[in-house]
Coordinates of C-alpha atoms in Angstrom, one line a residue:
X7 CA 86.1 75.6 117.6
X8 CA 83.1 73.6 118.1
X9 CA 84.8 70.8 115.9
X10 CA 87.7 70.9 118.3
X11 CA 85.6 70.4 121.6
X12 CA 83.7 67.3 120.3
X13 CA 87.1 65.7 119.3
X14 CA 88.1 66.2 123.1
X15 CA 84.9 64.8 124.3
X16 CA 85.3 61.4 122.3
X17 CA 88.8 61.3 123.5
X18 CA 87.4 61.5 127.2
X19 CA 85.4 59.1 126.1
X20 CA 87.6 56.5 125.3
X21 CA 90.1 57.0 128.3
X22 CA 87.2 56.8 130.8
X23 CA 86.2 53.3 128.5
X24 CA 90.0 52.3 128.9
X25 CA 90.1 53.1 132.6
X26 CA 87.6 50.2 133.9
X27 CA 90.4 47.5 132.7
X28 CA 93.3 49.3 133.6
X29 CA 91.9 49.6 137.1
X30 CA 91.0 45.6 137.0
X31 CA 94.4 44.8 135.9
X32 CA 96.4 47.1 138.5
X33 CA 96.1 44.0 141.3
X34 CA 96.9 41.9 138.9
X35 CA 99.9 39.8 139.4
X36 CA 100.6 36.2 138.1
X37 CA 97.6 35.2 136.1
X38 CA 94.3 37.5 136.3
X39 CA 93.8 36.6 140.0
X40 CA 91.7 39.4 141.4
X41 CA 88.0 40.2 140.7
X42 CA 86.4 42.5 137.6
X43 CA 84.8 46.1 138.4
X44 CA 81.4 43.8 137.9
X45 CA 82.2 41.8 140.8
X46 CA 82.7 38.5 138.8
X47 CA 84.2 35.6 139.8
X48 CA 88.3 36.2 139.3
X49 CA 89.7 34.1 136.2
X50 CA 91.8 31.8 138.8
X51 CA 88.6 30.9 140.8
X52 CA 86.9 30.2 137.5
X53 CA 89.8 28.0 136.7
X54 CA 90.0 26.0 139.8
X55 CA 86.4 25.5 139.2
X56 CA 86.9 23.8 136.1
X57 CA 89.5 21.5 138.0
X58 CA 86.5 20.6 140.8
X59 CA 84.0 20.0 137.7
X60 CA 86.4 18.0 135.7
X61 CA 89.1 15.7 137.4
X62 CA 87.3 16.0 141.1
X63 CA 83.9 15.0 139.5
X64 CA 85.1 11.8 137.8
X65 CA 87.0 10.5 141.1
X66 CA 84.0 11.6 143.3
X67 CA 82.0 9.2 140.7
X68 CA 84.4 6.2 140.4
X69 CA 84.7 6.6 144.6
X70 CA 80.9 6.1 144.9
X71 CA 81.2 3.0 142.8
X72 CA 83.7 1.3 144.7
X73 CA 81.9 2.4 148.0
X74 CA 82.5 1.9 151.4
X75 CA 85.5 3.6 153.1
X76 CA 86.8 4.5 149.8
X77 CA 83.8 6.5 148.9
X78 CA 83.5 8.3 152.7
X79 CA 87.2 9.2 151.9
X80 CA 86.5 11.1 148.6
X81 CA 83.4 13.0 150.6
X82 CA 86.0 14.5 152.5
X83 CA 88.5 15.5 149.7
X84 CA 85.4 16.9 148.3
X85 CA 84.9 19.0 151.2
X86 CA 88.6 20.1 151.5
X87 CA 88.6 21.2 148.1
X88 CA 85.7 23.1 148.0
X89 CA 87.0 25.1 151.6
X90 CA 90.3 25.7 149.2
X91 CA 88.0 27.3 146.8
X92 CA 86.3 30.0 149.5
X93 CA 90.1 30.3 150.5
X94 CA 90.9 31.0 147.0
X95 CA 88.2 33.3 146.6
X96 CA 89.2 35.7 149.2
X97 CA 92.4 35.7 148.2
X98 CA 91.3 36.9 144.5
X99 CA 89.6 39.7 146.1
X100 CA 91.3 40.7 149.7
X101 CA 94.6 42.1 150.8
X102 CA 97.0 39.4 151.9
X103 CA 96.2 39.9 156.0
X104 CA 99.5 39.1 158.8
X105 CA 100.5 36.2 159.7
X106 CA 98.4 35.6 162.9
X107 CA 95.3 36.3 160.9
X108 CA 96.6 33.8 157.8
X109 CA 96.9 31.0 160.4
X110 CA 93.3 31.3 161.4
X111 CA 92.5 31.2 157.7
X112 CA 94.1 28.4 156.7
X113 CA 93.1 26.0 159.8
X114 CA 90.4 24.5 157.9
X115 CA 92.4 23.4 155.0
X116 CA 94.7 22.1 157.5
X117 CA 91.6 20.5 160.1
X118 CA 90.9 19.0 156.4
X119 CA 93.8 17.7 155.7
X120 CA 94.1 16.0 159.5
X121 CA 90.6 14.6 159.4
X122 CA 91.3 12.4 156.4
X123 CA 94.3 11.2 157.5
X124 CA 92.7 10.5 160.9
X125 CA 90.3 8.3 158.7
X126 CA 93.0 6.3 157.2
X127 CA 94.7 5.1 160.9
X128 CA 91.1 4.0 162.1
X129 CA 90.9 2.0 159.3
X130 CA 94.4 0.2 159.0
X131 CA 92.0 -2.8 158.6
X132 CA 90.1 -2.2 155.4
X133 CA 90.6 -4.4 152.6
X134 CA 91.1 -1.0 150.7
X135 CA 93.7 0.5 152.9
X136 CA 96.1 0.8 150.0
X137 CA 93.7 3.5 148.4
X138 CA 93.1 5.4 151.9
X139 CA 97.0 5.4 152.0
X140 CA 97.3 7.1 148.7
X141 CA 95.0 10.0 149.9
X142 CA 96.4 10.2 153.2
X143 CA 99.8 10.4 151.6
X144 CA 99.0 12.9 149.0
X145 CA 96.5 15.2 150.8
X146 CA 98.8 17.8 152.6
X147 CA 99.4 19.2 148.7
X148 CA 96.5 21.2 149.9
X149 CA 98.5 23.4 151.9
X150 CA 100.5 24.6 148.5
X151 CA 98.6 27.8 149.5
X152 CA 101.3 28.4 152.3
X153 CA 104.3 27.7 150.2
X154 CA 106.8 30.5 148.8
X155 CA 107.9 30.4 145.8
X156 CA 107.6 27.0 144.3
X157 CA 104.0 26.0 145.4
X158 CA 103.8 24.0 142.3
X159 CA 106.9 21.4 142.9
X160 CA 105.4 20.8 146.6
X161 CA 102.5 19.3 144.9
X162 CA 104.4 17.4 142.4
X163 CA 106.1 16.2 145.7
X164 CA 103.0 15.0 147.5
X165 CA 101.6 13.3 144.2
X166 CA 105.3 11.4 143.8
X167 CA 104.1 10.1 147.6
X168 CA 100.8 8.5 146.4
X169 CA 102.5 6.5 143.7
X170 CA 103.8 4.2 146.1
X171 CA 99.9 3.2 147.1
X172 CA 98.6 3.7 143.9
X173 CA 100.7 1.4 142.1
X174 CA 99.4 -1.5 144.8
X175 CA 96.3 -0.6 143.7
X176 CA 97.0 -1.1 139.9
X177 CA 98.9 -4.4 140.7
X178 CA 95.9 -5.7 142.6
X179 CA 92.9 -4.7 140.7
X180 CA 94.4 -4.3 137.0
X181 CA 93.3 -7.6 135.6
X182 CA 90.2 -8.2 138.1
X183 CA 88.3 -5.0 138.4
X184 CA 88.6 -1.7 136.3
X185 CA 86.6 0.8 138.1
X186 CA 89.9 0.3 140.8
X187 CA 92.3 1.4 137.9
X188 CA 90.0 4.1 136.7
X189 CA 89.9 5.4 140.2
X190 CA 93.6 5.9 140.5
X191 CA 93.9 7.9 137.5
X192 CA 90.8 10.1 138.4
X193 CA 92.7 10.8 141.4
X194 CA 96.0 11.4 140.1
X195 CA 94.7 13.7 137.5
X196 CA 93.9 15.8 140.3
X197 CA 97.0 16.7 141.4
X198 CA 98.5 16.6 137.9
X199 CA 95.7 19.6 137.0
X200 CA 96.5 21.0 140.3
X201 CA 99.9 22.1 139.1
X202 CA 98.3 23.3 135.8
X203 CA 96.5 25.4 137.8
X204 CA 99.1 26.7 139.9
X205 CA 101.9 27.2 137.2
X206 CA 99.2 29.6 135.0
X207 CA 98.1 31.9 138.5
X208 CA 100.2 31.3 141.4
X209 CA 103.5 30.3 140.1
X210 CA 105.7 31.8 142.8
X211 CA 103.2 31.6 145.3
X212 CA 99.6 32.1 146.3
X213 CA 98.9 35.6 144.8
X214 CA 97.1 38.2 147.4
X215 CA 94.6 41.1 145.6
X216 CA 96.7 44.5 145.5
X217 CA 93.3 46.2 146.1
X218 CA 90.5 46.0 148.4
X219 CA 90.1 45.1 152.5
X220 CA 92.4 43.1 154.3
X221 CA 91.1 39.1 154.2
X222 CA 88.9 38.8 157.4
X223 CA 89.8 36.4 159.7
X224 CA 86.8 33.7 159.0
X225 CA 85.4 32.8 156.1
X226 CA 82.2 33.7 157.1
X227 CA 81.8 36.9 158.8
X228 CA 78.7 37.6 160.8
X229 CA 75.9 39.8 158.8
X230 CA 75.2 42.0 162.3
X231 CA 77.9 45.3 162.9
X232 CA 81.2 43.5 164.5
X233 CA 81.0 43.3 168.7
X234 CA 83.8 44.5 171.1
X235 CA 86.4 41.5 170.9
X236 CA 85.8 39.7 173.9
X237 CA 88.1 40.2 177.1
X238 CA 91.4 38.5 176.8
X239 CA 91.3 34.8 178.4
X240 CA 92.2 34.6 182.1
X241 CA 96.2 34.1 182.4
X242 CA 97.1 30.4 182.9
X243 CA 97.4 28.8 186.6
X244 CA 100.7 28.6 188.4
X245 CA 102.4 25.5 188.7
X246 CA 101.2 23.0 191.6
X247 CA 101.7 22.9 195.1
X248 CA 105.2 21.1 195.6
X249 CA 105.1 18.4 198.5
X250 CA 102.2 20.3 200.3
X251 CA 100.2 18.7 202.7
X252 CA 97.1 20.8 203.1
X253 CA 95.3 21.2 199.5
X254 CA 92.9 23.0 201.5
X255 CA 94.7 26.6 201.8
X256 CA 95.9 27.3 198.7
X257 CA 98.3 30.2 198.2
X258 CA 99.2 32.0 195.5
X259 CA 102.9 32.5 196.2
X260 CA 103.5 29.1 197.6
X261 CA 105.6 27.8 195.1
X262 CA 108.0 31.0 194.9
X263 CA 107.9 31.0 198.2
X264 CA 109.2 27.4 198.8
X265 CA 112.0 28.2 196.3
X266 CA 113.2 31.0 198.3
X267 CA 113.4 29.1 201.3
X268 CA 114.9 26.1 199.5
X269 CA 117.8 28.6 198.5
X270 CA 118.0 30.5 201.9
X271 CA 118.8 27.0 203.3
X272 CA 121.5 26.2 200.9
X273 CA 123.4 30.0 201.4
X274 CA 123.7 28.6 205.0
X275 CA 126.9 26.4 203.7
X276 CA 127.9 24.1 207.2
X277 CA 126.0 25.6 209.2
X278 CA 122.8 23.4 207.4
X279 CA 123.8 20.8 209.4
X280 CA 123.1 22.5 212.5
X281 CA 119.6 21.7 212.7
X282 CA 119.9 18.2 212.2
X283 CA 118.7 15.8 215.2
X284 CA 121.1 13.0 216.3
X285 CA 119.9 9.4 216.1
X286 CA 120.9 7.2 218.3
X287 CA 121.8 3.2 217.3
X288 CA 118.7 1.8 218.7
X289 CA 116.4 3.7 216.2
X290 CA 118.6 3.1 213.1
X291 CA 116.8 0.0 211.1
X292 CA 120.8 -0.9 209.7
X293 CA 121.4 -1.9 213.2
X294 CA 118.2 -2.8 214.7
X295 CA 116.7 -6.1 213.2
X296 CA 113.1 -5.4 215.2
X297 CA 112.8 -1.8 212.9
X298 CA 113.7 -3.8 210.1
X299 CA 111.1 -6.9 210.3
X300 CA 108.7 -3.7 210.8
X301 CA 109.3 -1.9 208.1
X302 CA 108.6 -4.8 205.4
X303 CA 105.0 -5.2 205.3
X304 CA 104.7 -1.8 204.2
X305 CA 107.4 -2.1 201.7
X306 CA 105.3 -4.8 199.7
X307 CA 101.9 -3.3 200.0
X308 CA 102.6 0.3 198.3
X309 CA 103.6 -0.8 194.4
X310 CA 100.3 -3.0 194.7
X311 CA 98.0 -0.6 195.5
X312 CA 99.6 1.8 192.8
X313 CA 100.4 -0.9 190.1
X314 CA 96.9 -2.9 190.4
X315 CA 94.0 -0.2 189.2
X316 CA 96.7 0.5 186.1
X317 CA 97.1 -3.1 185.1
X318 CA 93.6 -3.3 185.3
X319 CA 93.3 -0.6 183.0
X320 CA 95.5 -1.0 180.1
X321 CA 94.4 -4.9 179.7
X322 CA 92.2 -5.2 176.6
X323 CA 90.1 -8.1 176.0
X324 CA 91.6 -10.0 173.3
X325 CA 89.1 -10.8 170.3
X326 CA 88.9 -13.3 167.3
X327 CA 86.3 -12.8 164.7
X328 CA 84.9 -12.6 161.5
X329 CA 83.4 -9.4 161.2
X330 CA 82.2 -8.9 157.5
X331 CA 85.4 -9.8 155.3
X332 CA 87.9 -8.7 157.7
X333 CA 89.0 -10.9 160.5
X334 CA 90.2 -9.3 163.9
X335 CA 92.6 -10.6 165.8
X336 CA 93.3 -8.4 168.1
X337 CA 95.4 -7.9 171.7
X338 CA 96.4 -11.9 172.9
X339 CA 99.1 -12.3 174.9
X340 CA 101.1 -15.7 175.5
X341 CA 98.7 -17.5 172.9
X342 CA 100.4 -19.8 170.6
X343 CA 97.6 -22.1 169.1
X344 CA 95.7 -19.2 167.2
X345 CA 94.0 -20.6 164.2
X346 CA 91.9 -19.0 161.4
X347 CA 90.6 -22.2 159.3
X348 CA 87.6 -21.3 157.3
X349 CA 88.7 -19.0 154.5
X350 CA 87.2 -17.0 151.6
X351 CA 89.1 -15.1 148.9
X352 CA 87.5 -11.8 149.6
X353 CA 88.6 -12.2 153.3
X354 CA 91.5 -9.9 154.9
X355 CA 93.2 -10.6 158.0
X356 CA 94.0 -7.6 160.3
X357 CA 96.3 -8.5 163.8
X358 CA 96.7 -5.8 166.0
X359 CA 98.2 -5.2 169.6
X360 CA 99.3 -9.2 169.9
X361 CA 102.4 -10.3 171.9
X362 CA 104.5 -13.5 172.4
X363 CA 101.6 -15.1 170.3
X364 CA 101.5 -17.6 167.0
X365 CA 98.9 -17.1 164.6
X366 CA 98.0 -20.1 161.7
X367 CA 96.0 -18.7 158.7
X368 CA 94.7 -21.7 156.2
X369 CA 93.1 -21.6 152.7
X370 CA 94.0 -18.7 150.2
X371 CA 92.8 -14.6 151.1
X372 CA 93.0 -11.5 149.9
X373 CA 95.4 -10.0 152.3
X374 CA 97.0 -10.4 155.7
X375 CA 98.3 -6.5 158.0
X376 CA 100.4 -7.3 161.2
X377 CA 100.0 -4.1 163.4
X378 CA 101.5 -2.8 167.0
X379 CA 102.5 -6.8 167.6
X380 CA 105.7 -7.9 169.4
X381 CA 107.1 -11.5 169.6
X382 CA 104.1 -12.5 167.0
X383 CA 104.2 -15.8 164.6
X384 CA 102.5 -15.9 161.4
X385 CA 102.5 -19.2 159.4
X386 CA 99.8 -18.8 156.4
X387 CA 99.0 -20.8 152.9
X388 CA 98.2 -18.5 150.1
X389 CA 97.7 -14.9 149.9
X390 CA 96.9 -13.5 146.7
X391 CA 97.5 -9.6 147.5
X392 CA 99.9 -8.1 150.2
X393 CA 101.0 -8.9 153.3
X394 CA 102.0 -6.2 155.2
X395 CA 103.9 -5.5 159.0
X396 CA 103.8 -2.2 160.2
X397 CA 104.7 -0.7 163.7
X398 CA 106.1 -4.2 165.3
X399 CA 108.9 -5.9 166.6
X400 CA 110.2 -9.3 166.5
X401 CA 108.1 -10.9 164.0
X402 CA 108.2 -13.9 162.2
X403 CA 106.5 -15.3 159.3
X404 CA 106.4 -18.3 157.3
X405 CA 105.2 -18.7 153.8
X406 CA 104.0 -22.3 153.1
X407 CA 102.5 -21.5 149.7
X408 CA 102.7 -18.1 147.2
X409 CA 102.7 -14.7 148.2
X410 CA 103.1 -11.8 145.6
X411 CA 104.4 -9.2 147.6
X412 CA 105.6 -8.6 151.4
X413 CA 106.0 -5.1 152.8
X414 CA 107.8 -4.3 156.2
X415 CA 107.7 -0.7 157.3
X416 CA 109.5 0.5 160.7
X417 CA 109.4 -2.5 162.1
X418 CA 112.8 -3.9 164.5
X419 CA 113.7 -7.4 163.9
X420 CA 111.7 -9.3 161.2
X421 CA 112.3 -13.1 159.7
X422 CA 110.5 -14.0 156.6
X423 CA 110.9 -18.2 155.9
X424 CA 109.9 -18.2 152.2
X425 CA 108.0 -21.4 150.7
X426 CA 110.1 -22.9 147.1
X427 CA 106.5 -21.5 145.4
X428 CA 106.8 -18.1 146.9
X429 CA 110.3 -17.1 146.1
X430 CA 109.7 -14.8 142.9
X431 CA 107.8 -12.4 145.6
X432 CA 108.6 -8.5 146.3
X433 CA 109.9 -7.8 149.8
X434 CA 109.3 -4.0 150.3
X435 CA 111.2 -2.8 153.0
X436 CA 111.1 1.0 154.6
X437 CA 112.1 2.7 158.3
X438 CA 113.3 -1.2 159.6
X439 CA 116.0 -2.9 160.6
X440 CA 117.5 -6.3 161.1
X441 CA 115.3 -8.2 158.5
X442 CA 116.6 -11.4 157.3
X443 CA 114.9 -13.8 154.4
X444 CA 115.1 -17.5 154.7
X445 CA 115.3 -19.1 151.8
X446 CA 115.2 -23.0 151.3
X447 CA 117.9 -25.0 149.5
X448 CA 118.3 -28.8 150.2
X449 CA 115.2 -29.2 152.8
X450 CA 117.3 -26.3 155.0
X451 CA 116.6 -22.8 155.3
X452 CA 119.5 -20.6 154.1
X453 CA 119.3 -17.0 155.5
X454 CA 120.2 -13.7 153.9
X455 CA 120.3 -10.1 155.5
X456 CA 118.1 -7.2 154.0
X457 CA 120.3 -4.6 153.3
X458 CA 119.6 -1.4 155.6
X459 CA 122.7 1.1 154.4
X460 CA 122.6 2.0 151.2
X461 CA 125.1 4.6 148.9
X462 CA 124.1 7.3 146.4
X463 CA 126.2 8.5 143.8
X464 CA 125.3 10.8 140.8
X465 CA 126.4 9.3 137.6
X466 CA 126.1 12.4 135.4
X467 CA 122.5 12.1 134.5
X468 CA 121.0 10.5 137.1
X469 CA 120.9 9.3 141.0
X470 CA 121.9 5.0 141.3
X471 CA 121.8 4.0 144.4
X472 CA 123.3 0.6 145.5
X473 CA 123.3 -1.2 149.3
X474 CA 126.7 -0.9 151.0
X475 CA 128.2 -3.3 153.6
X476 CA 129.5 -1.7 156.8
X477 CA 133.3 -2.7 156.8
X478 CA 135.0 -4.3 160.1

């Protein structure tokens, strides 16, 4: 008997030993995603660590060693990633909360996400916009953590969208400068280790503990016992006063009131026109020339008054200068004899907000970015990078020596005269319309239309798409 009770007692033993896992792996789902009885760090936390100490850490380094915007830029991935970690980390070990409360926990990742693609459009300018563009363009794979089902494609997705940058970056810096290729890949890996990550503990999407409190709304609660939520908010004013004369009595039922009066007036049918006053001829300014010689001065002085202060306003002084290695030449109007003469080949040249205005460039730089400009001439020698027109409309540009690549994005109306030296160039064309290339043969330029319609068509293993012509 006795032997028989201590055989129960070690098999106690072992159950109560096997309970502590089985309890750890009941909210498991997905890949190991929720915390130990030990209060641990979750294997999927531990594993996007590794991702922040491995792939993160190298472009973090090669970002510092190019410097300037570039390394500012990778500060702020760095802090996006690391707000997806405490994100992460809740998740591992919190109930998935409703939708309300989700939305206030994934507004940082998403403020994130906007701030560094706020950086990027307030520096259009930078000689190194091409790598801001590839983090702008690849950032929102951030917000996998809100995607259903196939979180990991979405990322795939955004990392297809920073090719397009990266590989300007390759072509420009391959054979001059190696910590530029280095950086790329650095970065890249990122997302490629992202998708690691998601396809071993979140394959179908971001996976919520099955045990524990419901996520809080904040990543970081206060220490003191939770207050009384505030009051609600006071509810929103009503719409203004229409066509009232005295702001000085406001009324809170004006507005309803002045609709029911509108509509009272219209039930009358004919009778409305009871209460109109006759005019007789004399006061009618169709047939009284006097009331008409009257009536002009005021005509002219009311869109001066209103137009003036605005004009005044929106007129931004235009500028010309060297600043560093970037010059700015920025918001002429009707200026045709604009001339940039002493060049470097570290220099860029950044236009923005110009109209009806011709622009000469001489000597060889690095690149040349035609922003926001309408009616705007370009004539330049040598450019050894890219130049790029983006946001404009009816611009032309003339190529008097080489040129490796030319990229038009939603631009309307754009005429490139190419040089006999520059015609092996890439034109890159996206979101534009009504390009033509001029191309000289026998000292006269011969013009050819960019395609803008193209046709897809699958071919059994693949997508090959071709530019159509628009018949009749």
């Amino acid at each position: 008997m006795e032997g028989l009770m201590e055989r129960l007692e070690q098999a106690v033993t072992r159950l109560e030993k096997m309970s502590v896992p089985m309890q750890a792996s009941s909210g498991m789902a997905n890949g190991n995603c929720v915390n130990g009885i030990d209060g641990g760090l979750s294997q999927c936390v531990e594993a996007f660590d590794d991702l922040l100490r491995g792939p993160l850490s190298e472009y973090l380094n090669y970002s510092r060693a190019i410097g300037s915007e570039v390394e500012k830029h990778a500060d702020m991935v760095n802090n996006a990633l690391q707000n997806q970690r405490t994100f992460l980390k809740i998740a591992a070990t919190h109930q998935k909360p409703a939708q309300m409360e989700l939305h206030d926990l994934l507004k940082p990742i998403s403020d994130h996400i906007h701030e560094i693609q706020s950086f990027r459009e307030r520096n259009r300018g930078s000689s190194l916009f091409n790598h801001l563009s590839a983090v702008s363009e690849s950032i929102p794979a951030l917000g996998w953590v809100a995607v259903n089902q196939k979180p990991g494609p979405y990322v795939k997705e955004m990392n297809d969208a920073a090719t397009f940058y990266t590989n300007r970056v390759l072509k420009d810096y391959k054979e001059t400068d190696r910590r530029h290729v280095d950086w790329v890949h650095s970065y890249l890996s990122i997302w490629t280790e992202m998708q690691s990550f998601i396809k071993q503990h979140h394959t179908t999407g971001l996976v919520w503990s099955k045990s524990g409190p419901i996520a809080p709304p904040l990543f970081d609660p206060p220490s003191a016992p939770p207050c009384p939520p505030p009051p609600p908010p006071p509810p929103p004013p009503g719409p203004p006063p229409v066509f009232t004369d005295d702001d000085s009595q406001p009324q809170a039922g004006s507005a309803v009131a002045q609709h029911s009066e509108l509509f009272a007036q219209l039930n009358q049918g004919m009778d409305i026109t009871k209460g109109l006053k006759h005019v007789s001829d004399g006061k009618k300014t169709h047939k009284n020339s006097n009331l008409r010689s009257q009536a002009t001065p005021t005509k002219t002085k009311s869109p001066g008054t209103v137009n003036s202060p605005r004009a005044a306003v929106q007129k931004k002084t235009p500028l010309l200068e060297l600043e560093g290695k970037k010059w700015r030449v920025e918001n002429f109007e009707q200026k045709h004899d604009l001339m940039i003469e002493e060049t470097e080949l570290k220099q860029v040249v950044y236009v923005f907000g110009c109209n009806n205005s011709t622009l000469q460039i001489k000597g060889k730089i690095n690149s040349i970015i035609i922003d926001n400009c309408k009616k705007m001439g370009l004539v330049f020698e040598n450019v050894v990078g890219i130049v790029e027109i983006i946001n404009s409309k009816g611009i032309q540009l003339q190529v008097l020596g080489t040129v490796p690549t030319i990229s038009i994005n939603t631009t309307e109306g754009c005429q490139v005269y190419l040089s006999k030296d520059s015609l092996n160039c890439d034109i890159v064309s996206a979101k534009s319309s009504a390009m033509n290339i001029l191309v000289p043969q026998d000292e006269e330029y011969r013009e050819f239309p960019v395609p803008e319609q193209f046709k897809t068509v699958w071919d059994g293993s693949k997508l090959v798409t071709e530019p159509t012509e628009i018949a009749g």
